[in-house]
Structures are given as C-alpha cells and as structure tokens.
XYZ file of C-alpha atoms in Angstrom:
762
model
C 47.428 123.749 152.357
C 48.947 121.745 149.352
C 52.397 120.348 149.963
C 55.220 119.407 147.708
C 55.061 116.360 145.695
C 58.531 115.816 145.835
C 58.147 114.161 149.139
C 57.242 111.174 147.066
C 59.909 111.575 144.855
C 63.465 109.832 145.759
C 66.912 109.699 144.147
C 69.876 108.085 145.023
C 72.251 110.936 144.453
C 70.251 113.093 146.766
C 71.771 111.692 149.643
C 75.456 111.813 149.363
C 76.050 115.876 149.536
C 73.103 116.564 151.869
C 74.877 115.767 155.193
C 77.364 118.479 154.382
C 74.732 121.136 155.082
C 73.693 119.430 158.161
C 77.405 119.220 159.707
C 78.024 123.151 158.599
C 74.762 124.223 160.070
C 75.231 122.042 163.505
C 78.803 122.688 163.834
C 78.820 126.506 162.815
C 75.861 126.931 164.890
C 72.607 125.815 164.217
C 71.563 126.174 167.862
C 70.787 130.083 167.846
C 68.691 130.799 171.056
C 65.530 132.233 172.074
C 62.519 133.902 170.684
C 61.402 137.315 170.657
C 58.283 138.096 172.793
C 55.189 137.143 171.002
C 52.876 139.979 169.359
C 49.563 139.506 167.545
C 49.958 138.833 164.080
C 50.075 142.053 161.877
C 49.651 142.490 158.160
C 51.814 145.556 156.896
C 50.179 148.573 156.009
C 49.019 149.035 152.195
C 50.184 152.444 151.060
C 48.085 154.834 148.783
C 49.103 155.045 145.161
C 48.560 158.659 144.601
C 51.282 161.956 145.235
C 50.353 161.764 149.072
C 51.716 157.957 149.213
C 55.309 159.370 149.250
C 54.350 161.064 152.731
C 54.292 158.113 154.857
C 56.788 155.674 155.714
C 55.714 152.462 157.630
C 57.974 149.729 158.664
C 56.973 146.427 157.727
C 56.511 144.125 161.278
C 59.660 142.177 161.959
C 58.749 140.403 164.970
C 61.297 137.840 165.823
C 64.231 138.122 163.326
C 66.904 140.792 164.315
C 69.162 141.038 161.416
C 66.844 142.974 158.705
C 64.422 145.484 158.318
C 61.933 146.604 155.705
C 59.964 149.870 155.076
C 57.639 150.926 152.601
C 57.612 154.183 151.265
C 54.656 154.903 148.484
C 55.293 152.129 145.769
C 59.000 151.860 147.089
C 60.177 148.959 149.528
C 63.328 149.608 151.317
C 65.429 146.884 152.866
C 68.266 146.669 155.249
C 70.193 143.256 155.203
C 72.399 141.190 157.672
C 75.485 143.503 156.573
C 73.741 146.601 157.322
C 73.118 147.170 153.392
C 70.202 149.300 152.312
C 68.668 148.788 148.999
C 65.571 150.842 147.372
C 63.463 148.312 145.401
C 61.642 150.212 142.850
C 58.567 148.484 141.206
C 58.220 147.591 137.493
C 56.554 150.714 136.034
C 57.484 153.238 138.722
C 60.125 156.124 138.217
C 63.487 155.748 140.567
C 62.863 158.182 143.626
C 63.431 161.890 143.015
C 66.293 163.713 145.182
C 63.156 165.296 147.014
C 61.898 161.875 147.884
C 65.022 160.646 148.829
C 65.454 163.268 151.341
C 62.488 162.459 152.983
C 63.517 158.650 153.137
C 66.620 159.996 154.454
C 64.759 161.495 157.376
C 62.945 158.549 158.359
C 65.666 155.962 157.599
C 69.289 157.003 158.619
C 71.746 155.709 156.110
C 69.319 155.536 153.027
C 71.524 157.832 151.231
C 74.016 155.272 150.629
C 71.331 152.783 149.547
C 71.720 150.920 146.292
C 68.614 151.074 143.864
C 67.280 147.869 142.311
C 64.552 147.278 139.897
C 61.937 144.743 141.321
C 60.714 141.995 140.629
C 64.063 140.540 140.338
C 64.130 138.554 136.922
C 67.559 136.577 137.461
C 68.984 136.030 140.666
C 71.823 133.510 141.920
C 71.018 131.934 145.612
C 73.967 131.071 147.336
C 71.957 128.815 150.364
C 69.518 125.858 150.081
C 67.594 127.511 152.812
C 67.057 130.971 150.843
C 65.797 129.004 148.206
C 63.445 127.047 150.317
C 61.843 130.420 151.474
C 61.141 131.396 147.883
C 60.036 127.966 146.884
C 57.324 128.696 149.859
C 56.251 131.732 148.185
C 55.841 130.144 144.761
C 53.668 127.128 146.372
C 51.267 129.535 148.088
C 51.073 132.059 145.176
C 51.217 129.798 142.248
C 53.834 132.447 140.612
C 56.002 130.386 138.591
C 58.100 133.336 137.667
C 59.344 133.114 141.251
C 61.125 129.812 140.570
C 62.010 131.074 137.045
C 63.954 133.860 138.585
C 66.613 131.546 139.736
C 69.599 131.791 137.493
C 71.911 129.871 139.381
C 72.953 128.208 142.599
C 75.738 127.019 144.484
C 74.313 123.836 145.523
C 74.381 121.348 142.981
C 72.040 118.485 144.428
C 70.038 117.028 146.059
C 66.950 119.309 145.562
C 63.891 118.089 147.451
C 61.720 120.869 145.326
C 60.624 118.681 142.548
C 59.706 121.548 140.140
C 63.469 123.030 140.877
C 65.110 119.872 140.421
C 63.320 119.613 137.182
C 64.794 122.955 136.232
C 68.311 121.956 137.172
C 68.247 118.750 135.243
C 67.095 120.529 131.791
C 69.822 123.318 132.521
C 67.379 126.125 133.249
C 69.228 126.550 136.606
C 73.196 126.670 136.447
C 75.413 125.328 139.530
C 77.628 128.212 140.076
C 80.549 126.156 142.022
C 80.308 126.191 145.711
C 79.571 128.738 148.189
C 83.221 129.562 149.658
C 84.687 128.811 146.329
C 82.202 129.890 143.667
C 82.777 130.088 140.103
C 82.811 133.987 139.475
C 82.844 133.647 135.406
C 79.751 131.314 135.659
C 77.931 133.749 138.070
C 78.725 136.738 135.529
C 77.585 134.905 132.722
C 74.453 134.292 134.328
C 73.809 138.344 133.961
C 72.092 138.527 137.737
C 70.039 141.351 138.871
C 71.135 140.220 142.530
C 73.007 137.614 144.457
C 71.179 136.255 147.480
C 73.921 135.025 150.004
C 74.944 134.371 153.615
C 77.987 135.586 155.521
C 78.778 135.224 159.481
C 81.997 133.481 158.694
C 85.325 135.075 157.216
C 84.994 132.962 154.004
C 81.933 134.051 153.032
C 82.716 137.943 153.540
C 85.836 137.364 151.388
C 83.034 135.954 148.658
C 80.740 138.615 149.280
C 83.536 141.425 148.652
C 84.835 139.752 145.363
C 81.120 139.864 143.920
C 80.980 143.536 144.972
C 84.213 144.104 143.002
C 82.686 142.476 139.911
C 79.726 145.196 140.281
C 77.034 142.702 141.406
C 74.509 143.495 143.496
C 74.522 141.275 146.514
C 72.146 141.135 149.569
C 72.817 139.223 152.617
C 70.403 136.873 154.102
C 71.827 135.422 157.474
C 68.707 133.805 158.838
C 70.937 131.064 159.731
C 72.407 132.969 162.674
C 68.906 133.891 163.997
C 67.888 132.676 167.282
C 64.668 130.703 166.862
C 62.872 129.041 164.296
C 60.623 131.592 163.828
C 63.143 134.219 163.391
C 64.779 132.206 160.692
C 61.322 131.637 158.684
C 60.654 135.340 159.072
C 63.427 136.172 156.427
C 60.514 134.759 153.802
C 59.207 138.571 154.042
C 63.234 139.744 153.167
C 63.231 137.436 150.273
C 59.801 138.432 149.317
C 60.317 142.027 149.004
C 62.959 141.597 146.188
C 59.333 140.534 144.270
C 57.419 143.103 144.994
C 54.739 144.664 147.301
C 52.073 141.960 146.811
C 54.482 139.332 147.091
C 55.781 140.770 150.424
C 52.146 141.018 151.756
C 51.711 137.462 150.849
C 54.915 136.669 152.837
C 53.782 138.631 155.872
C 50.378 136.597 155.602
C 52.346 132.889 155.597
C 54.519 134.110 158.552
C 51.269 135.151 160.559
C 50.079 131.465 160.074
C 53.398 129.672 161.054
C 53.489 132.047 164.032
C 49.583 131.130 165.008
C 50.922 127.490 164.820
C 53.368 128.146 167.102
C 51.320 130.223 169.500
C 48.969 127.291 169.527
C 51.628 124.924 170.420
C 52.866 127.243 173.493
C 49.177 127.156 174.488
C 48.521 123.422 174.186
C 51.487 122.484 176.212
C 52.195 125.079 178.475
C 50.959 122.917 181.438
C 51.943 119.547 180.291
C 54.515 117.410 182.461
C 57.885 117.738 181.441
C 59.421 115.207 179.033
C 63.167 114.731 179.442
C 65.068 114.601 175.988
C 68.599 114.452 174.800
C 69.465 115.969 171.285
C 72.865 114.704 170.011
C 74.983 114.679 166.836
C 77.012 111.524 166.689
C 79.636 111.404 164.014
C 81.734 108.444 163.023
C 84.767 110.724 162.184
C 84.246 113.856 164.033
C 82.989 112.895 167.333
C 79.904 113.698 169.380
C 78.345 117.157 169.493
C 75.271 118.195 171.508
C 73.682 121.750 171.183
C 73.769 124.287 173.940
C 71.085 125.243 176.398
C 69.981 128.278 174.539
C 70.151 126.753 170.821
C 67.107 127.204 168.806
C 65.760 123.780 168.629
C 66.309 123.504 172.248
C 64.733 126.714 173.420
C 61.477 125.776 171.276
C 61.619 122.087 172.637
C 61.577 123.448 176.104
C 58.909 125.727 175.459
C 56.595 122.975 174.543
C 57.151 120.804 177.584
C 60.581 119.427 176.852
C 63.515 119.209 179.662
C 66.906 119.170 178.064
C 69.107 116.916 179.967
C 72.211 118.224 178.709
C 71.839 121.833 179.258
C 74.214 122.052 181.681
C 77.233 121.285 179.286
C 76.880 124.944 177.930
C 73.767 126.403 179.410
C 73.969 129.762 177.562
C 75.519 128.796 174.099
C 73.722 128.746 171.015
C 75.995 126.857 169.057
C 77.238 123.037 169.327
C 79.940 121.694 171.682
C 81.996 118.679 171.206
C 81.748 116.428 174.124
C 83.229 112.828 175.188
C 80.669 110.136 175.399
C 80.705 109.941 179.042
C 79.473 113.447 179.138
C 76.085 112.034 177.364
C 75.799 108.687 178.586
C 74.241 109.555 181.980
C 71.637 111.631 180.372
C 70.777 109.000 177.774
C 69.777 106.744 180.654
C 67.355 109.165 181.975
C 65.881 110.418 178.982
C 62.408 109.581 177.694
C 63.193 110.974 174.082
C 66.386 111.048 172.407
C 66.899 112.840 168.984
C 69.773 111.903 166.730
C 70.990 114.827 164.769
C 72.692 112.672 161.905
C 71.235 110.557 159.281
C 71.515 107.549 156.647
C 73.948 107.111 155.327
C 76.092 108.249 157.813
C 74.495 106.949 160.682
C 71.983 104.109 159.703
C 70.809 102.382 163.039
C 70.737 102.761 166.628
C 73.426 100.168 166.806
C 75.674 102.465 164.806
C 74.782 105.332 167.156
C 75.793 103.003 170.148
C 79.271 102.436 168.623
C 79.742 106.268 168.984
C 77.935 106.860 172.127
C 78.598 103.523 173.885
C 76.775 100.367 174.066
C 74.689 101.507 177.387
C 72.542 103.215 174.832
C 70.958 99.969 173.994
C 69.610 99.681 177.224
C 67.990 103.214 177.647
C 64.234 104.046 178.217
C 64.083 105.785 174.703
C 65.395 102.833 172.939
C 63.043 100.379 174.983
C 60.128 102.346 174.614
C 60.413 103.134 170.863
C 61.209 106.900 171.445
C 64.569 107.513 169.463
C 63.969 109.857 166.462
C 66.215 111.642 163.729
C 65.556 113.809 160.842
C 66.204 112.972 157.214
C 68.109 114.935 154.657
C 65.187 117.008 153.052
C 64.737 118.761 156.748
C 67.250 121.867 155.665
C 65.184 122.329 152.602
C 61.935 121.295 152.780
C 61.658 121.941 156.439
C 62.580 125.467 155.990
C 60.010 125.865 153.489
C 57.591 124.610 155.912
C 58.637 125.390 159.418
C 55.388 124.999 161.077
C 55.720 121.071 160.075
C 58.896 121.036 161.894
C 57.111 122.406 165.195
C 54.795 120.029 164.780
C 56.898 117.288 164.041
C 58.917 117.816 167.626
C 55.497 118.314 169.425
C 54.491 115.116 168.054
C 58.028 113.679 169.368
C 57.609 115.074 172.725
C 53.846 114.634 172.946
C 52.773 111.709 170.653
C 49.315 111.021 172.061
C 48.431 114.417 173.063
C 45.472 116.102 171.598
C 46.857 118.898 170.021
C 48.997 116.564 167.428
C 45.738 114.283 166.982
C 45.891 112.889 163.376
C 49.262 114.871 162.517
C 51.939 112.550 160.951
C 55.569 113.548 161.256
C 57.209 114.459 157.953
C 60.754 115.537 158.767
C 61.527 113.340 161.970
C 61.248 109.683 161.850
C 62.166 106.664 164.003
C 65.201 105.221 164.399
C 65.604 101.359 165.226
C 68.007 98.984 166.051
C 69.575 97.268 162.922
C 67.862 94.077 163.390
C 64.899 93.688 165.851
C 60.916 92.915 165.803
C 57.891 94.408 166.939
C 57.239 92.836 170.504
C 53.732 91.353 170.076
C 51.769 89.976 173.276
C 48.862 88.512 171.706
C 48.630 89.184 167.747
C 49.674 86.347 165.673
C 48.888 87.464 162.108
C 51.394 90.240 161.173
C 54.727 90.862 161.675
C 56.975 94.242 161.864
C 60.772 93.916 161.408
C 62.939 96.722 162.030
C 66.280 97.595 160.317
C 67.418 101.096 161.458
C 65.880 103.774 159.375
C 63.449 101.435 157.723
C 60.916 98.417 158.239
C 59.371 95.855 156.704
C 55.569 95.100 157.520
C 54.191 91.813 156.922
C 50.426 91.802 157.028
C 47.683 89.261 157.234
C 47.911 87.896 153.912
C 52.036 87.453 154.002
C 52.579 90.434 151.637
C 55.846 92.284 152.717
C 55.963 96.147 152.472
C 59.022 98.437 152.807
C 58.008 101.039 154.701
C 60.951 104.264 154.735
C 60.873 107.810 154.910
C 60.414 109.359 151.122
C 63.829 111.163 151.374
C 65.690 107.734 152.173
C 64.186 105.224 149.845
C 67.250 104.901 147.622
C 69.553 104.085 150.335
C 67.542 100.721 151.040
C 69.791 97.805 149.859
C 68.593 96.579 146.385
C 68.285 92.730 147.943
C 65.930 94.297 150.482
C 63.716 95.943 147.845
C 63.540 92.706 145.558
C 61.978 90.676 148.412
C 59.078 93.034 149.103
C 55.546 93.595 147.341
C 55.854 97.124 147.323
C 56.931 100.622 149.260
C 55.164 102.660 151.760
C 56.983 106.070 151.410
C 56.716 108.163 155.043
C 54.866 110.080 155.643
C 51.333 108.535 154.949
C 49.003 111.219 154.208
C 46.425 109.928 152.083
C 44.395 106.559 152.898
C 41.724 104.621 151.105
C 39.952 101.907 153.307
C 37.111 100.107 154.261
C 35.239 100.042 157.779
C 38.368 97.324 158.674
C 40.963 100.099 158.409
C 38.725 103.202 159.214
C 37.951 101.781 162.714
C 41.793 101.440 163.502
C 42.202 104.801 162.046
C 39.689 106.337 164.269
C 40.830 104.396 166.906
C 44.393 105.858 166.454
C 42.777 109.494 166.126
C 44.111 109.583 162.392
C 40.553 109.320 160.427
C 41.415 112.752 158.916
C 43.774 111.141 156.646
C 40.732 108.978 154.902
C 40.212 110.155 151.396
C 38.480 107.385 150.175
C 36.210 104.766 151.450
C 35.226 101.112 150.017
C 32.182 99.037 150.758
C 29.003 97.696 149.355
C 27.211 100.140 152.115
C 28.277 103.052 154.186
C 25.366 103.368 156.293
C 27.522 101.708 158.836
C 30.331 104.049 158.772
C 30.612 106.242 161.923
C 28.448 109.511 161.694
C 31.277 111.737 161.621
C 32.959 110.115 158.392
C 29.755 109.254 156.846
C 28.910 113.073 157.042
C 32.153 113.442 155.119
C 31.432 110.359 152.466
C 27.753 111.945 151.983
C 29.436 115.592 151.488
C 31.968 114.101 148.950
C 35.054 115.147 151.017
C 35.622 111.329 151.398
C 35.429 109.545 147.858
C 33.154 106.125 147.429
C 35.729 104.012 145.405
C 33.419 100.966 144.736
C 33.372 97.863 146.673
C 36.136 95.228 146.989
C 33.825 92.225 146.389
C 31.669 93.722 143.749
C 34.150 95.753 141.967
C 36.349 98.528 142.807
C 36.199 101.901 140.755
C 40.029 101.840 139.607
C 39.630 105.394 138.261
C 38.292 107.058 141.084
C 41.071 105.223 142.984
C 43.797 106.627 141.210
C 42.253 109.970 141.158
C 42.033 110.255 145.064
C 46.020 109.264 144.887
C 46.328 107.442 148.305
C 49.720 106.564 149.796
C 48.328 103.517 151.025
C 45.184 101.437 151.068
C 43.998 99.387 154.042
C 41.305 96.423 153.532
C 39.893 93.753 155.262
C 39.052 89.845 154.713
C 37.364 90.676 151.657
C 40.810 91.821 150.174
C 42.340 88.833 151.335
C 40.203 86.308 149.413
C 40.932 88.284 146.092
C 44.814 88.165 145.230
C 44.094 89.496 142.116
C 42.719 92.781 143.376
C 45.757 93.134 145.321
C 47.619 92.624 142.588
C 45.974 94.923 140.386
C 46.233 97.816 142.728
C 49.799 97.256 144.360
C 51.625 96.255 140.686
C 49.447 98.147 138.022
C 48.702 101.120 140.123
C 51.709 100.964 142.169
C 49.766 101.958 145.416
C 50.687 99.440 148.668
C 47.642 97.458 149.709
C 47.702 96.597 153.268
C 45.507 93.792 154.287
C 43.953 93.021 157.891
C 41.923 89.665 158.762
C 40.120 89.758 161.727
C 39.762 86.038 161.897
C 43.285 85.328 162.278
C 43.352 86.580 165.729
C 41.787 84.135 168.028
C 42.300 86.229 171.391
C 40.159 89.579 171.593
C 43.714 91.110 172.709
C 45.087 89.882 169.788
C 42.346 91.345 167.840
C 42.807 94.562 169.756
C 46.598 94.553 169.091
C 46.124 94.770 165.378
C 46.045 98.542 165.895
C 49.778 98.302 165.947
C 49.920 97.200 162.526
C 48.313 100.357 161.406
C 50.429 102.494 163.605
C 53.449 101.126 161.893
C 52.032 102.039 158.672
C 52.127 105.751 159.759
C 55.200 105.573 161.970
C 53.354 105.990 165.263
C 54.369 103.001 166.997
C 54.703 104.691 170.246
C 51.349 106.414 169.942
C 49.616 102.893 169.025
C 51.525 101.161 172.098
C 49.705 103.727 174.084
C 46.467 103.014 172.608
C 46.582 99.572 172.627
C 47.444 99.355 176.487
C 44.704 101.565 177.475
C 42.665 99.228 175.450
C 44.078 96.198 176.798
C 43.946 97.737 180.506
C 39.838 98.367 180.006
C 39.127 94.790 178.639
C 40.981 93.146 181.641
C 39.087 95.888 183.987
C 35.648 94.373 182.724
C 36.971 90.682 182.758
C 38.383 90.838 186.675
C 34.919 92.312 187.283
C 32.832 89.548 185.676
C 35.296 87.068 186.995
C 34.919 88.348 190.755
C 31.060 89.075 190.562
C 29.499 86.419 188.524
C 28.825 82.928 189.945
C 26.157 81.519 187.185
C 26.894 82.523 183.468
C 24.046 82.496 180.922
C 24.902 80.532 177.781
C 24.934 82.619 174.722
C 25.795 82.422 170.939
C 27.008 84.993 168.518
C 25.610 84.586 164.987
C 24.350 86.124 161.534
C 21.747 85.316 159.061
C 22.212 84.918 155.441
C 20.264 83.249 152.558
C 18.493 81.003 154.890
C 21.502 79.690 156.684
C 23.044 81.274 160.144
C 26.538 81.764 160.653
C 27.917 81.180 164.045
C 31.183 82.258 165.595
C 33.095 79.561 166.360
C 34.271 78.934 169.859
C 37.926 80.364 169.313
C 36.690 83.346 167.282
C 37.257 86.777 168.798
C 33.761 87.518 168.985
C 32.799 84.329 171.266
C 35.705 85.145 173.457
C 34.505 88.673 173.746
C 31.144 87.288 174.739
C 32.884 85.006 177.530
C 34.962 87.894 178.697
C 31.579 89.645 178.991
C 30.301 87.012 181.531
C 28.465 84.422 179.290
C 28.987 80.652 178.724
C 29.638 80.426 175.146
C 27.132 77.694 173.723
C 29.207 76.168 171.097
C 32.467 74.049 172.287
C 35.825 73.108 170.867
C 38.675 74.741 169.288
C 37.458 75.855 165.823
C 38.101 79.386 164.829
C 36.411 81.331 162.404
C 32.627 81.207 161.309
C 30.388 77.969 160.987
C 27.430 78.003 158.640
C 24.391 76.147 160.109
C 20.892 75.286 158.387
C 17.931 76.521 160.088
C 17.113 73.183 161.483
C 20.652 72.286 162.805
C 20.883 75.653 164.285
C 17.990 74.903 166.525
C 18.931 71.512 167.378
C 22.224 73.000 168.583
C 20.898 76.150 170.334
C 17.025 75.675 171.184
C 18.052 76.402 174.942
C 20.685 78.977 174.654
C 19.677 82.074 176.962
C 20.915 84.737 174.895
C 21.688 85.260 171.149
C 23.800 88.378 169.837
C 22.361 89.019 166.195
C 24.712 91.001 164.039
C 22.954 90.647 160.721
C 20.549 91.928 159.052
C 19.843 94.498 161.134
C 16.560 94.143 162.858
C 14.772 95.958 165.954
C 12.584 93.167 167.138
C 12.341 89.418 167.551
C 9.209 89.547 165.199
C 11.540 90.744 162.379
C 13.913 87.524 162.837
C 10.853 85.095 162.885
C 9.682 86.634 159.462
C 13.065 85.733 158.220
C 12.250 81.990 159.289
C 9.338 81.173 161.433
C 11.187 78.198 162.824
C 13.243 80.519 164.755
C 10.445 81.452 167.100
C 11.052 78.082 168.855
C 14.223 79.427 170.355
C 14.425 80.072 173.976
C 16.301 83.057 173.528
C 13.722 84.692 170.955
C 10.640 83.513 173.176
C 11.951 85.371 176.112
C 13.371 88.681 174.149
C 16.697 87.896 174.691
C 18.226 89.021 171.534
C 21.135 91.627 171.317
C 21.064 93.082 168.096
C 23.658 95.834 166.902
C 23.553 99.330 166.000
C 25.224 101.452 163.398
C 28.039 102.254 165.325
C 28.854 98.601 166.312
C 30.565 98.159 162.709
C 33.315 100.472 163.509
C 33.653 99.732 167.169
C 33.930 96.203 166.615
C 37.178 96.991 164.492
C 39.212 98.518 167.410
C 37.324 99.269 170.753
C 36.569 95.653 171.708
C 36.665 96.994 175.371
C 33.431 98.844 174.569
C 31.736 96.097 173.117
C 32.884 93.832 176.023
C 31.603 96.319 178.546
C 28.173 96.822 176.725
C 27.662 93.217 176.486
C 28.496 92.854 179.906
C 26.068 95.416 181.069
C 23.134 93.745 179.158
C 24.033 90.244 180.487
C 24.781 91.303 184.094
C 22.824 94.824 184.376
C 23.542 94.726 188.116
C 27.073 95.531 187.997
C 26.654 98.480 185.491
C 23.949 100.515 187.250
C 23.189 103.578 185.234
C 25.365 102.585 181.985
C 24.075 103.606 178.782
C 24.464 100.934 176.224
C 25.188 102.624 172.670
C 26.553 99.940 170.464
C 23.510 97.363 170.963
C 20.020 97.062 172.186
C 17.999 94.052 173.367
C 15.357 93.578 170.592
C 11.579 93.787 171.811
C-alpha cells in the first residue's frame, strides 16, 4: 500500500491549531465504547442495470457503525445520515426516480418519501471536519481519482493539513477556508455554490449551525463518526462519504473497510492468549487538568481486546467519554503500569518531566519511565490516523507487545516514545555511539561522531533552531525505507526489520543471508553500488531511502558521507565494529539501530536475549574446560595475513568459546603480517579461524602460499572456515558464533549440535 508522502513534510504553523481537535475530541467524547460483533467481510451486491434493476433493494453492509445506513436500488443509492435524514443519490446520466419507483423504495425503506434528491458524484462540497476529509483522502489515495479531492470547495479547518495534496490546494486557493465549525462564515460557504455540506452534530452549537445552513437552502448531510463506539465503527463512515461519489467509489470503500477489518481481526487472533499488559491512558493538560478515558472508551476497548489491562477502568467503568480527575487518582496506577500513553503532544506537552509537573514527580520513578515505555501520539493522528485506521491499530499493538511476532517488522507511525527532558541511553558495554533524549526528540551520535536529530515527522519544526544547527541532518520518524550493506542488514535482521531494506550496497552480494539475497536477485531490493568502489547515486536517489546504514568502509570515506547527507539530503548512520572491544559491546550496537527506528524497548529485549545466550555459553566453558587450545583469527589478502588483535571482538569471541588467544597484548583492530612473520608467531597454534577468502580445504590454503603448510593447525586439519551465513550473523548474532566455535573446539559439551556458520576444512 502507498502511504501519503506528507509524512515526510513539516511546517511550523501546522502544530499550534492541531491540539484543538485533540482537546475537543478527548473532552467531548473521544472514548466511545464497544465494537459490534465480528462478521465475515462482505462486499455490497452489485445490481443489474436493466429495467429489472429497480425490482430489488439491497442494504450495503454496515457492520460496526450505528448511525448511518446505505441501500442500493438499481442505479440509485439511498443514504440515511446521523440525523435520520434520507438522501436519494442519482448518478450522472440517470433520470430521477419516477413516482412508481419512489413507491417501491418506500415499501422497503420507511421514511424515504421525505428524502432529498441529490445528483452524484458531488462536484463541490464543503467539509466541516478534518476526519471527514481524512476518509475522502483515503478514497483518493486508493482509487487515484483526483476528482475526489477536487470536489472539496471549502473547509472549516484552516491548517494544518497533513495531506500533502490537500495542503497544496489550500495554499493555492483551490480550497477556501469557510470559518470555524461552530461559527462558520455563511456568506463564504454560499459563495462556494456547494452541492453538499458534510458536517457533524452531537452538540447544540453544531445543531444550530446545521439548521442555519438548511435555512439557506443548502443540502446538509451529517457524519457523526466521532460518536461511534469503536475504531472500526468510526472508519466505516468511509462508506457514507463514498456514497456521495457513486457506486464504484462506494464499492471501493467497502473493499478498503474489509481490509482494515481484516487487520483488526488478525490482531484479535494474534493477541487473544497473551499475558495482560497493564497500561494507563491519561491526558495531562497544564491549564485544564488531568483527564482519563472511561472503561468503555473506544481506544481502551481496543487495547483491552489485544491484551491490555486498563488500570484506571475503576474511575468510570461504563463511561465512553473522558473524566477529569485529581493526580492522586492516577498516581497509584502509574506506579503499576507497564505502559503509559500520554494523550497530549508538543508544544503543549514536551517531555515526561513536563508531564510529571502535572501528574506528580512520582511519575519519574515508575516502571514505564524506567523501561522506556511511555508513548504519545502526534498531531497528524487526527487526520492521517483516521485515513489509515489499520496503522493506528498496529501502532497500539506494537505499544503493548513490541517484540511480538504479529508486529515483526512494523514501525509505528503515529505513536512515538516520550522521553525525559535530558537523559542518555544506558549502555552496559558499547562505547562507540551515544543516544541523548530530549523529550519528544533525540540526538544519535554514530561511530564517526556525526550527530543525527531523530524526531517524529509531524514535530520536526518544534525542535529548537539551535539544536538543528548542531546536527549533521534529520531522521524523520517513521523510518520505513533503508539502504544498507551487510553491517546494517545484520542488525535489521536481528531486530526483525529486514523488510525495511530497499537498497543494498557491497562489492559482492553472495554473502547476504539467503532470504535477502533472493530479494536482491529478484530486483525487489535494489543494488546501489559499493561504498569502496563507487555508489550508484542515481539508484540511491531513485529508491528514496529514509536513512542509510553502513559499516567501516563508509567511516573511511567522509566525502561520501558528505555527498549523501548534504547533497542528497539522506541521513547516513555509520557503524564501526572495530570500535567495540567487548563482544557484549559489539552485540549492544543493535541498540543504535533500534534508536534509529524508535524501537528502543524491542532492541533492549533483543540485546538482553543475546547477552544471556553469550553468558550462558561462557559460563559453561568456564565451568567445564580445564585446558584450552590456542587459536588465532585471521584472513589472507595479497600475500599478507590480517590477524585480529587481542582486544578485537573476534579474538574475545574465541576466548569466550574456550580458546586461549595466541596473540597477546592490549591492541585493538587488526594487524597485517607477512607470511614468514605469521609462521614465526603462530607455527604451533592449535586452531586457526580463517574468514577470507572462502575455502573448503587446507589444500586451498596451501595453494595461496605453500609456506603455510608448515603450520601445525593446517597439518592437523584444525582450520575453521566460515560459511556464507557467517557474514550476516557476525553483525548481530555473536551468541551463535561463540556457541558454534565452542562446539567445534569442545564438541563433548555440545552433543548433537549442528554447526551452520563454520566448517572444519578437510
């Protein structure tokens, strides 16, 4: 599915007004309760087009929404809105219904005799809610029918618009601002000569506006999706909007809805047996106080359906709206919550510290804060979130279950982490990178000390100018397209986000993991050249990545970083394996990639699992191996041998695997030796780990240089060579490398273990 490009567009004026929608919806009743019973997706029946078409009336399935109905009768569409008004929609080129036809309609649809007739598709409409426009926008994106957007003559929302195409229409005057919802400019509305006004009611001021519009002889249809009781019920109003644009658009709306419903049902199934996750949803406002949704509020209902346990349900167990509370009511639940969702956003709430001033300082010591599981939604939620409801559902599933297989490879779009105002990522072993948090944004310092501002796409312009001036570039969240080499691919694979890779770099691709190599060979992942031999910049631009991730070859080429990041405006994250001495620090590098994707909580989980596996093998070796064989890690290139220094992670991995590393000292990185020097230092070494070039036998090594035949390890067949999968696993799964080396060196400790990354050369 193609999602709106506006997600990578920002504008400073877009923030200020957006909070009004959030406040109105939260306080007036964002929380509308339970969903209707699940039914199988059903497409509306297409009617025959001859005289017999008028003989059958079918109701378009409306499964969750309760406030509108749609029927089809031949070519006609009959719509009943949230104020119980009925409209007979007459497609272009079709005559109005005869008295006989109207009588038949009345027999099947009581009240149709009072229906207003309207020609469709609507050519000029005034929309009085951003959420109504959001549903029309989704229809436009799915159908490609630009006439849908062109039908918007006016709106009662000035800005921001998070739909790029629509914002352009506002900017060039194609769409006219018609005043506010509750105090519209009626003369401006009349000047648009609209076929239709689509608005909401549900409050006395809006009923007054509706009556005034009707007094002006304008056709008014009422869309009260905001009162509906579930995410699906609200999104189902896409069918209502679509009906005013014809049968084909209505059928497409039904198809889109079925897809969203399918996502919902898949999530229900995936999390039905999951352990409950305690959460709190709270809206802290500096001036208006603290609001919490009731126990049957629609976001709460969904979160509980997917394994959440709402700790504030007792405040108003049956309420669908929000309740104002004192902080004492909330604090006890905050102390127990695994997850906290803050229903407010910058510039009105910029950090956890600001939230603590409202909710109480005890917030800072809660498990959710300590475990980096505090979230908020950005201002685009009320527009793009309505248009792409399935993404909101997935976002919330990811918030509750960030490491679950059902959300593997999914990056959140609307819900983001909220951080303390000035804190750093806690690193146990890694020393080569840094992540600093500043509330709603963070600064990532990579392995070549370049700083990258990382911030949600709809909040970029709220970051202080002086902060922007200190960084190399900006990474806008969500990151959904990545170009990388094996260094980045390995970490993405470890996190389960390899699906984000759209471009691959490297001098060869044969060492990529099989599942990714197949995509490269099929052209689904684009080859964009080699960092050391020359990138294909045209291809890089064409695949349009949100970020690129590269290894030490890029670190040695600052001019290439400058070209990509400055000229092409594409962020470049550099990872340098040799900067990490400790294998656990090497493993912890995955947290850097997690920070780029804003999945720190998941990256922490992956790292902890990896760390435990490494420690488990190391402890087994330490308790079971009395005498360790000597070993060396090396590669061959142009008549010389590269040897891992004693403090290089690969040397440390050999030691953890139960070997005594043959080279001594405190040096890091790699050292190059001539053949004679290598033989002189390591003639009696028990084992050699040979990583390049790829060989299958000791005879192939001897062919490179016959003098190597004098080495004890080669004579005894104690040469461990790498297999293709090693290249990827060496970037993130050190626990497996260590275990497999240990299984070769000490097979008695690992009976039946199948080694997949190495083999012993015959």
